[in-house]
């Protein structure tokens, strides 16, 4: 099941890349497409941040991950590199659990 | 050079997060070889790691991959049209190659930048993934090390550069709230799809007005 999902997702992502090089420019330069597509990652990434920080299964929770996200926000504002942002969040969660 | 080091570090965290989410070494590496688009890969393993189905993860990955189709519009005039070259070039259509290719003055330089960046990023991305995954496999309990707090930070780091004006900021905040409100009532991963549908409707309505 996991493999099927992984492979279908890979095929879909490749098809989207190929579509960009293959579809007539008129389709992709349609104002609705140009306006909408860049908003999709903004909304999805924000929803991923929210759900993965403030929930476990179907329950809304407030735990050490919220503190970890706060540290990540500070790291992002300080323009820290990607790995530093991720590692500082993980380290915060690990340290708070030790206390 | 800078892009190479950044890619390697980014890939290390992907390999680690994917392994901590429960994907096998082979599945983790397959994603980096075959999907080869960072945000989508993080989304798939993030959804799976949070208990969502792999299909919800796959749908989220594909939705995040839609932006790569827009890059194609800017690249298709620079790259060779048709045949196996286009099929091969398509695999390399990602944020980094697009940025490097469109920053050049001539078609020949753009083409060179596209392929050189693509090959360098592909190599380091897969190497970093493998090392990150192997290192995490060797750990006893990823949660003790705070690995469950890593994916939201990764998504935040991917989101931040897109929040340059008030509109995306407002969309991001609304999307977060909507996803949390839906979460108790629908299967895991589905809040993301609801958010995607709503933002698509919003985008289409705004482009008319």
Tab-separated table of C-alpha atoms in Angstrom:
chain	number	residue	atom	x	y	z
A	1	UNK	CA	0.000	0.000	0.000
A	2	UNK	CA	2.786	2.404	0.977
A	3	UNK	CA	4.684	1.554	-2.200
A	4	UNK	CA	1.617	2.097	-4.398
A	5	UNK	CA	1.018	5.529	-2.834
A	6	UNK	CA	4.692	6.485	-3.168
A	7	UNK	CA	4.843	5.476	-6.832
A	8	UNK	CA	1.530	7.130	-7.775
A	9	UNK	CA	2.686	10.338	-6.062
A	10	UNK	CA	6.015	10.223	-7.957
A	11	UNK	CA	4.213	9.680	-11.273
A	12	UNK	CA	1.815	12.567	-10.555
A	13	UNK	CA	4.631	14.968	-9.719
A	14	UNK	CA	6.512	14.000	-12.885
A	15	UNK	CA	3.355	14.404	-14.992
A	16	UNK	CA	2.921	17.952	-13.638
A	17	UNK	CA	6.515	18.860	-14.519
A	18	UNK	CA	6.103	17.383	-18.024
A	19	UNK	CA	2.756	19.155	-18.474
A	20	UNK	CA	4.472	22.488	-17.851
A	21	UNK	CA	6.886	21.839	-20.723
A	22	UNK	CA	4.242	20.308	-22.999
A	23	UNK	CA	0.921	22.117	-22.614
A	24	UNK	CA	0.288	25.145	-24.843
A	25	UNK	CA	1.405	28.344	-23.110
A	26	UNK	CA	-2.142	29.722	-23.456
A	27	UNK	CA	-3.431	27.152	-20.949
A	28	UNK	CA	-0.774	27.807	-18.332
A	29	UNK	CA	-0.801	31.569	-18.858
A	30	UNK	CA	-4.532	31.760	-18.228
A	31	UNK	CA	-4.917	34.387	-15.476
A	32	UNK	CA	-6.917	31.983	-13.307
A	33	UNK	CA	-4.072	29.426	-13.418
A	34	UNK	CA	-1.364	32.056	-12.899
A	35	UNK	CA	-3.258	33.552	-9.979
A	36	UNK	CA	-4.313	30.337	-8.256
A	37	UNK	CA	-1.386	27.908	-8.541
A	38	UNK	CA	1.129	30.001	-6.524
A	39	UNK	CA	-1.401	30.260	-3.664
A	40	UNK	CA	-1.726	26.475	-3.302
A	41	UNK	CA	1.698	25.883	-1.669
A	42	UNK	CA	1.142	28.825	0.713
A	43	UNK	CA	-2.162	27.374	1.949
A	44	UNK	CA	-0.967	23.751	2.074
A	45	UNK	CA	2.322	24.468	3.838
A	46	UNK	CA	0.537	26.633	6.413
A	47	UNK	CA	-2.066	23.899	6.987
A	48	UNK	CA	0.753	21.353	7.404
A	49	UNK	CA	2.508	23.560	9.968
A	50	UNK	CA	-0.724	24.027	11.933
A	51	UNK	CA	-1.942	20.416	11.914
A	52	UNK	CA	1.451	18.859	12.612
A	53	UNK	CA	2.125	21.211	15.518
A	54	UNK	CA	-1.257	21.361	17.236
A	55	UNK	CA	-2.761	17.895	16.808
A	56	UNK	CA	-2.293	14.223	17.582
A	57	UNK	CA	-4.621	11.998	15.583
A	58	UNK	CA	-8.026	13.688	15.724
A	59	UNK	CA	-7.335	15.732	18.847
A	60	UNK	CA	-6.157	19.299	19.080
A	61	UNK	CA	-3.271	19.431	21.557
A	62	UNK	CA	-0.825	21.956	22.915
A	63	UNK	CA	2.503	20.306	23.774
A	64	UNK	CA	6.266	20.767	23.389
A	65	UNK	CA	5.852	20.979	19.614
A	66	UNK	CA	4.332	24.467	20.028
A	67	UNK	CA	7.489	25.593	21.838
A	68	UNK	CA	9.566	23.923	19.123
A	69	UNK	CA	7.644	25.829	16.445
A	70	UNK	CA	8.242	29.119	18.287
A	71	UNK	CA	11.978	28.444	18.215
A	72	UNK	CA	11.709	27.595	14.501
A	73	UNK	CA	9.903	30.899	13.855
A	74	UNK	CA	12.734	32.801	15.556
A	75	UNK	CA	15.289	30.835	13.504
A	76	UNK	CA	13.422	31.679	10.279
A	77	UNK	CA	13.229	35.363	11.218
A	78	UNK	CA	16.999	35.307	11.825
A	79	UNK	CA	17.368	33.822	8.315
A	80	UNK	CA	18.966	30.632	9.633
A	81	UNK	CA	19.656	27.881	7.060
A	82	UNK	CA	17.044	25.134	6.548
A	83	UNK	CA	18.885	22.468	8.555
A	84	UNK	CA	19.376	24.855	11.497
A	85	UNK	CA	15.652	25.689	11.568
A	86	UNK	CA	14.693	21.999	11.601
A	87	UNK	CA	17.403	20.916	14.052
A	88	UNK	CA	16.652	23.739	16.509
A	89	UNK	CA	12.971	22.725	16.587
A	90	UNK	CA	13.837	19.051	17.152
A	91	UNK	CA	16.384	19.927	19.849
A	92	UNK	CA	13.849	22.149	21.655
A	93	UNK	CA	11.269	19.335	21.739
A	94	UNK	CA	13.872	16.807	22.914
A	95	UNK	CA	15.184	19.082	25.696
A	96	UNK	CA	11.720	19.986	26.986
A	97	UNK	CA	10.811	16.288	27.165
A	98	UNK	CA	13.951	15.624	29.240
A	99	UNK	CA	12.929	18.218	31.834
B	1	UNK	CA	28.505	25.681	-4.742
B	2	UNK	CA	26.227	27.398	-2.237
B	3	UNK	CA	23.181	25.757	-3.762
B	4	UNK	CA	24.937	22.382	-3.467
B	5	UNK	CA	25.637	22.686	0.258
B	6	UNK	CA	22.118	23.957	0.919
B	7	UNK	CA	20.671	21.027	-1.032
B	8	UNK	CA	22.764	18.476	0.840
B	9	UNK	CA	21.670	19.842	4.230
B	10	UNK	CA	18.035	20.010	3.116
B	11	UNK	CA	18.228	16.403	1.871
B	12	UNK	CA	19.722	15.160	5.167
B	13	UNK	CA	16.641	16.408	6.991
B	14	UNK	CA	14.353	14.805	4.399
B	15	UNK	CA	16.067	11.416	4.803
B	16	UNK	CA	15.813	11.691	8.579
B	17	UNK	CA	12.155	12.823	8.680
B	18	UNK	CA	11.061	10.205	6.132
B	19	UNK	CA	12.716	7.397	8.104
B	20	UNK	CA	11.264	8.665	11.399
B	21	UNK	CA	7.832	8.733	9.695
B	22	UNK	CA	8.137	4.991	9.087
B	23	UNK	CA	9.105	4.801	5.420
B	24	UNK	CA	11.722	2.183	4.561
B	25	UNK	CA	15.183	3.099	3.311
B	26	UNK	CA	14.201	2.047	-0.212
B	27	UNK	CA	10.944	4.050	-0.143
B	28	UNK	CA	12.778	7.126	1.151
B	29	UNK	CA	15.406	6.894	-1.577
B	30	UNK	CA	12.774	6.147	-4.241
B	31	UNK	CA	11.039	9.423	-3.365
B	32	UNK	CA	14.243	11.416	-3.850
B	33	UNK	CA	15.130	9.659	-7.122
B	34	UNK	CA	11.648	9.538	-8.672
B	35	UNK	CA	9.693	12.438	-7.192
B	36	UNK	CA	12.648	14.846	-6.905
B	37	UNK	CA	10.735	17.879	-5.686
B	38	UNK	CA	11.422	18.730	-2.052
B	39	UNK	CA	8.208	20.268	-0.709
B	40	UNK	CA	6.084	17.429	-2.145
B	41	UNK	CA	8.374	14.795	-0.638
B	42	UNK	CA	8.245	16.453	2.792
B	43	UNK	CA	4.447	16.676	2.526
B	44	UNK	CA	4.005	12.978	1.725
B	45	UNK	CA	6.179	11.765	4.588
B	46	UNK	CA	4.769	14.435	6.911
B	47	UNK	CA	1.194	13.254	6.367
B	48	UNK	CA	2.197	9.592	6.764
B	49	UNK	CA	4.228	10.373	9.897
B	50	UNK	CA	1.226	12.132	11.457
B	51	UNK	CA	-0.934	9.036	10.949
B	52	UNK	CA	-2.587	9.990	7.650
B	53	UNK	CA	-2.996	7.511	4.799
B	54	UNK	CA	-0.333	7.390	2.109
B	55	UNK	CA	-3.057	8.401	-0.391
B	56	UNK	CA	-3.799	11.631	1.482
B	57	UNK	CA	-0.040	12.198	1.484
B	58	UNK	CA	0.170	11.466	-2.246
B	59	UNK	CA	-2.651	13.918	-3.022
B	60	UNK	CA	-0.962	16.645	-0.962
B	61	UNK	CA	2.348	15.957	-2.708
B	62	UNK	CA	0.723	16.274	-6.140
B	63	UNK	CA	-1.040	19.520	-5.175
B	64	UNK	CA	2.271	20.986	-3.983
B	65	UNK	CA	3.864	19.819	-7.244
B	66	UNK	CA	1.450	21.900	-9.313
B	67	UNK	CA	3.763	24.931	-9.110
B	68	UNK	CA	6.383	23.000	-11.103
B	69	UNK	CA	3.975	23.079	-14.072
B	70	UNK	CA	4.151	26.881	-14.049
B	71	UNK	CA	7.953	26.769	-14.097
B	72	UNK	CA	7.664	24.789	-17.329
B	73	UNK	CA	6.090	27.773	-19.069
B	74	UNK	CA	9.171	29.873	-18.395
B	75	UNK	CA	11.552	27.046	-19.276
B	76	UNK	CA	9.956	25.535	-22.379
B	77	UNK	CA	11.280	28.284	-24.673
B	78	UNK	CA	14.803	27.709	-23.323
B	79	UNK	CA	14.855	23.916	-23.476
B	80	UNK	CA	14.751	21.642	-26.499
B	81	UNK	CA	11.169	20.886	-27.491
B	82	UNK	CA	10.000	17.335	-28.013
B	83	UNK	CA	11.482	13.870	-27.737
B	84	UNK	CA	13.430	12.223	-24.967
B	85	UNK	CA	15.327	15.385	-24.075
B	86	UNK	CA	12.132	17.084	-23.002
B	87	UNK	CA	11.095	13.971	-21.075
B	88	UNK	CA	14.476	13.997	-19.281
B	89	UNK	CA	14.472	17.770	-18.741
B	90	UNK	CA	10.998	17.577	-17.168
B	91	UNK	CA	12.371	15.558	-14.240
B	92	UNK	CA	14.712	18.461	-13.408
B	93	UNK	CA	12.021	21.187	-13.456
B	94	UNK	CA	12.216	22.367	-9.825
B	95	UNK	CA	12.656	25.649	-7.909
B	96	UNK	CA	16.464	25.667	-8.069
B	97	UNK	CA	16.928	24.842	-11.781
B	98	UNK	CA	14.245	27.357	-12.798
B	99	UNK	CA	15.832	30.108	-10.718
B	100	UNK	CA	19.296	29.441	-12.170
B	101	UNK	CA	18.097	29.073	-15.786
B	102	UNK	CA	15.991	32.234	-15.986
B	103	UNK	CA	18.759	34.348	-14.416
B	104	UNK	CA	20.991	33.910	-17.523
B	105	UNK	CA	21.280	36.247	-20.524
B	106	UNK	CA	21.401	33.842	-23.482
B	107	UNK	CA	19.534	30.655	-24.347
B	108	UNK	CA	22.792	28.678	-24.453
B	109	UNK	CA	23.818	29.885	-20.973
B	110	UNK	CA	20.339	29.213	-19.601
B	111	UNK	CA	20.402	25.681	-20.950
B	112	UNK	CA	23.821	25.038	-19.434
B	113	UNK	CA	22.717	26.488	-16.079
B	114	UNK	CA	19.586	24.326	-16.120
B	115	UNK	CA	21.406	21.044	-16.758
B	116	UNK	CA	24.405	21.808	-14.512
B	117	UNK	CA	22.153	22.842	-11.604
B	118	UNK	CA	19.823	19.901	-12.221
B	119	UNK	CA	22.620	17.308	-12.183
B	120	UNK	CA	24.346	18.845	-9.140
B	121	UNK	CA	21.136	19.149	-7.127
B	122	UNK	CA	19.979	15.647	-8.146
B	123	UNK	CA	23.279	14.092	-7.045
B	124	UNK	CA	23.501	15.909	-3.702
B	125	UNK	CA	19.788	15.542	-2.998
B	126	UNK	CA	19.979	11.760	-3.322
B	127	UNK	CA	23.278	11.463	-1.467
B	128	UNK	CA	21.949	13.604	1.397
B	129	UNK	CA	18.725	11.589	1.542
B	130	UNK	CA	20.640	8.308	1.797
B	131	UNK	CA	22.925	9.602	4.570
B	132	UNK	CA	20.035	11.140	6.523
B	133	UNK	CA	18.006	7.931	6.242
B	134	UNK	CA	20.913	5.636	7.219
B	135	UNK	CA	21.804	7.814	10.215
B	136	UNK	CA	18.202	7.821	11.450
B	137	UNK	CA	17.877	4.045	10.991
B	138	UNK	CA	20.699	3.671	13.502
B	139	UNK	CA	18.823	5.640	16.187
B	140	UNK	CA	16.794	3.827	18.866
B	141	UNK	CA	13.744	6.109	19.256
B	142	UNK	CA	13.410	9.119	16.948
B	143	UNK	CA	10.689	10.709	19.116
B	144	UNK	CA	13.062	11.080	22.078
B	145	UNK	CA	15.231	13.233	19.825
B	146	UNK	CA	12.310	15.499	18.968
B	147	UNK	CA	11.853	14.193	15.424
B	148	UNK	CA	8.095	14.758	15.618
B	149	UNK	CA	8.788	18.496	15.951
B	150	UNK	CA	10.989	18.505	12.845
B	151	UNK	CA	8.341	18.321	10.063
B	152	UNK	CA	6.393	21.462	11.120
B	153	UNK	CA	9.693	23.375	11.257
B	154	UNK	CA	10.562	22.090	7.775
B	155	UNK	CA	7.179	23.212	6.418
B	156	UNK	CA	7.631	26.600	8.083
B	157	UNK	CA	11.052	27.027	6.461
B	158	UNK	CA	9.518	26.182	3.062
B	159	UNK	CA	6.593	28.553	3.670
B	160	UNK	CA	8.509	31.595	4.953
B	161	UNK	CA	9.985	32.776	1.607
B	162	UNK	CA	6.456	32.790	0.128
B	163	UNK	CA	5.088	35.223	2.732
B	164	UNK	CA	6.360	38.446	1.207
B	165	UNK	CA	3.106	40.417	1.215
B	166	UNK	CA	-0.146	40.688	3.148
B	167	UNK	CA	-2.236	38.435	0.896
B	168	UNK	CA	-0.156	35.252	1.274
B	169	UNK	CA	0.186	36.005	4.985
B	170	UNK	CA	-3.610	36.199	5.337
B	171	UNK	CA	-4.045	33.024	3.254
B	172	UNK	CA	-1.495	31.169	5.406
B	173	UNK	CA	-3.201	32.155	8.667
B	174	UNK	CA	-6.673	31.292	7.342
B	175	UNK	CA	-5.452	27.950	5.972
B	176	UNK	CA	-3.953	27.035	9.349
B	177	UNK	CA	-7.155	27.883	11.201
B	178	UNK	CA	-9.432	26.084	8.693
B	179	UNK	CA	-7.263	22.944	8.820
B	180	UNK	CA	-7.381	22.847	12.636
B	181	UNK	CA	-11.151	23.430	12.719
B	182	UNK	CA	-11.795	20.530	10.263
B	183	UNK	CA	-9.291	18.181	11.864
B	184	UNK	CA	-11.430	16.547	14.585
B	185	UNK	CA	-14.197	15.668	12.112
B	186	UNK	CA	-12.546	14.224	8.995
B	187	UNK	CA	-9.955	11.486	8.298
B	188	UNK	CA	-6.281	12.418	8.767
B	189	UNK	CA	-4.876	14.306	5.802
B	190	UNK	CA	-8.297	15.431	4.560
B	191	UNK	CA	-8.069	18.915	6.186
B	192	UNK	CA	-5.220	19.593	3.741
B	193	UNK	CA	-7.395	18.705	0.772
B	194	UNK	CA	-10.225	20.917	2.060
B	195	UNK	CA	-7.765	23.805	2.372
B	196	UNK	CA	-6.514	23.162	-1.190
B	197	UNK	CA	-10.047	23.248	-2.616
B	198	UNK	CA	-10.872	26.465	-0.740
B	199	UNK	CA	-7.712	28.260	-1.857
B	200	UNK	CA	-8.332	27.187	-5.467
B	201	UNK	CA	-11.862	28.634	-5.332
B	202	UNK	CA	-10.465	31.818	-3.763
B	203	UNK	CA	-7.798	32.130	-6.485
B	204	UNK	CA	-10.285	31.682	-9.324
B	205	UNK	CA	-12.734	34.183	-7.825
B	206	UNK	CA	-9.969	36.734	-7.241
B	207	UNK	CA	-8.661	36.427	-10.816
B	208	UNK	CA	-12.130	37.368	-12.106
B	209	UNK	CA	-12.515	40.384	-9.858
